[in-house]
Amino acid sequence: MPAIVLIGAQWGDEGKGKATDLLGPRVDYVVKFNGGNNAGHTVVVGDEKYALHLLPSGILAPNVIPVISNGVVVDIEVLFDELDALIERGVDVSRLIVSANAHVITQYHRTLDRVTERFLGKRQIGTTGRGIGPAYADKINRVGIRIQDLFDENILRQKVEGALHQKNHMLVKVYNRRAILVDEIVDDLLSYSERLKPMVADTALVLSQALDAGKTVLFEGGQATMLDVDHGTYPFVTSSNATSGGAATGSGVAPNRIDRVIAVVKAYTTRVGAGPFPTELFDASGDFLRDNGFEFGTTTGRPRRCGWYDAPIARYTARINGVTDFVLTKLDVLTGLETIPVCVAYDVDGERHDEVPVSQSDFHHAIPIFEEFPGWDEDITGVREFDDLPKNARDYVLAVEAMSGSRISAIGVGADREAIVVRHDLLD
Ligand code: IMP
């Protein structure tokens, strides 16, 4: 029984839920290994719709153990709010386990996220404002607060004092804000400790033992490859490793235990926030994709930037993550287009680049070179077999597959959970 990593192939919001649904009944553990409540996924179970930001989607499956592992940054207030909202709707959330080594997002991280963004002016990242970057910065600077610190008041106080010492100088002198009191933070964090304690575990050990016992573990990446802090469009990225390597460091499960890497890729491209996006559309085609694909953020409600499929990005994702399978989502959104352009390479100052340019400056002004494919008009939302798709839709999928560096094993054809065409078993 395998360890499976599931990641986003582009800039997020690819619809990972489709792949989770496919794997659903076979998974015993779902692990969130990076990011925090900057993610946003909507999970539909029966007639019920759930919007989750921090909790792994596995929280809704009665037989799954959901895990928040060490690579995550946890806003505990948000964690409890999400849990309470689920409890109110009758969901059993008692199986959740949280790593003692996960870092905590506090009020000063949220404040710093917002003020630094404001001060960046034109160079703004367009963060979700949830304190993600500042919490990871503290982790790397070795002044972070970890979940386990909440159970030792002395240590917690020392750490908060250490963290605030420098931050208050910044807040007051640079950003003209009020200083944050140590007591305010310590009292707030301590108020969560009793409820949190039973959830806390050595999640790396639990997961290793689960794999030893033949269980199936799904590592669900937040954000996506092009938002990865190392391999994405830095600095317009999130502050964690959203690529498959992050599943190992972010969980403590060794890389050689990972069997499958599934990347979810949209049949076109979207992005939230700032940063380069070569195939972005500023015309009616962009509006078409946004309106038909309901491309508005789950976390922030922001309209997403929309553009055509970018094959060099898919190839890059395949390579960086070791993708074994792609799940191509939202193919139905393209229905009704006369022709569908696909970016096959870039033109950078008159030079053709078949791969994502290593220089960020080049990528910023890369002009996509498109190949056009004929569209289709038929409603495909009811199709469940690849051969039943209109010929032009099949040809589009096959062309995109040939350019993208790994097989396309499943295709999303509609918003419903069942609206999926499976070509290959994701675990085979
Ligand atoms: P942060 O993760 O809040 O620091 O934001 C950094 C960048 O990542 C911004 O451009 C966000 O819009 C983007 N981002 C963060 N989470 C998501 C997500 O779940 N989907 C899409 N973009 C995201």
XYZ file of N, CA, C and O in Angstrom, residues 11 33 122 139 142 181 185 202 260 299:
40
model
N -0.515 27.448 -10.471
C -0.438 28.440 -9.381
C -1.561 28.243 -8.359
O -2.003 29.195 -7.729
N 0.894 18.911 4.601
C 2.313 18.997 4.950
C 2.936 20.384 4.772
O 4.093 20.593 5.117
N 4.322 48.840 -4.853
C 4.234 48.223 -6.179
C 4.782 46.799 -6.205
O 4.455 46.014 -7.079
N 10.194 30.725 11.698
C 10.674 29.335 11.767
C 12.131 29.287 11.279
O 12.999 28.727 11.944
N 14.590 30.891 13.489
C 14.673 30.171 14.771
C 14.098 30.973 15.943
O 14.592 30.893 17.062
N 1.788 43.259 23.244
C 2.232 42.860 24.580
C 2.471 41.360 24.654
O 1.703 40.571 24.101
N -0.196 37.810 23.875
C 0.054 36.640 23.022
C 0.077 35.362 23.857
O -0.548 34.355 23.513
N 3.327 12.768 17.761
C 4.534 12.676 16.941
C 4.066 12.144 15.586
O 4.056 10.941 15.328
N 3.840 7.361 -5.398
C 3.169 8.011 -6.519
C 3.143 9.510 -6.282
O 3.007 9.966 -5.140
N -10.547 31.507 -0.506
C -10.083 32.127 0.733
C -10.357 33.622 0.748
O -10.809 34.174 1.731
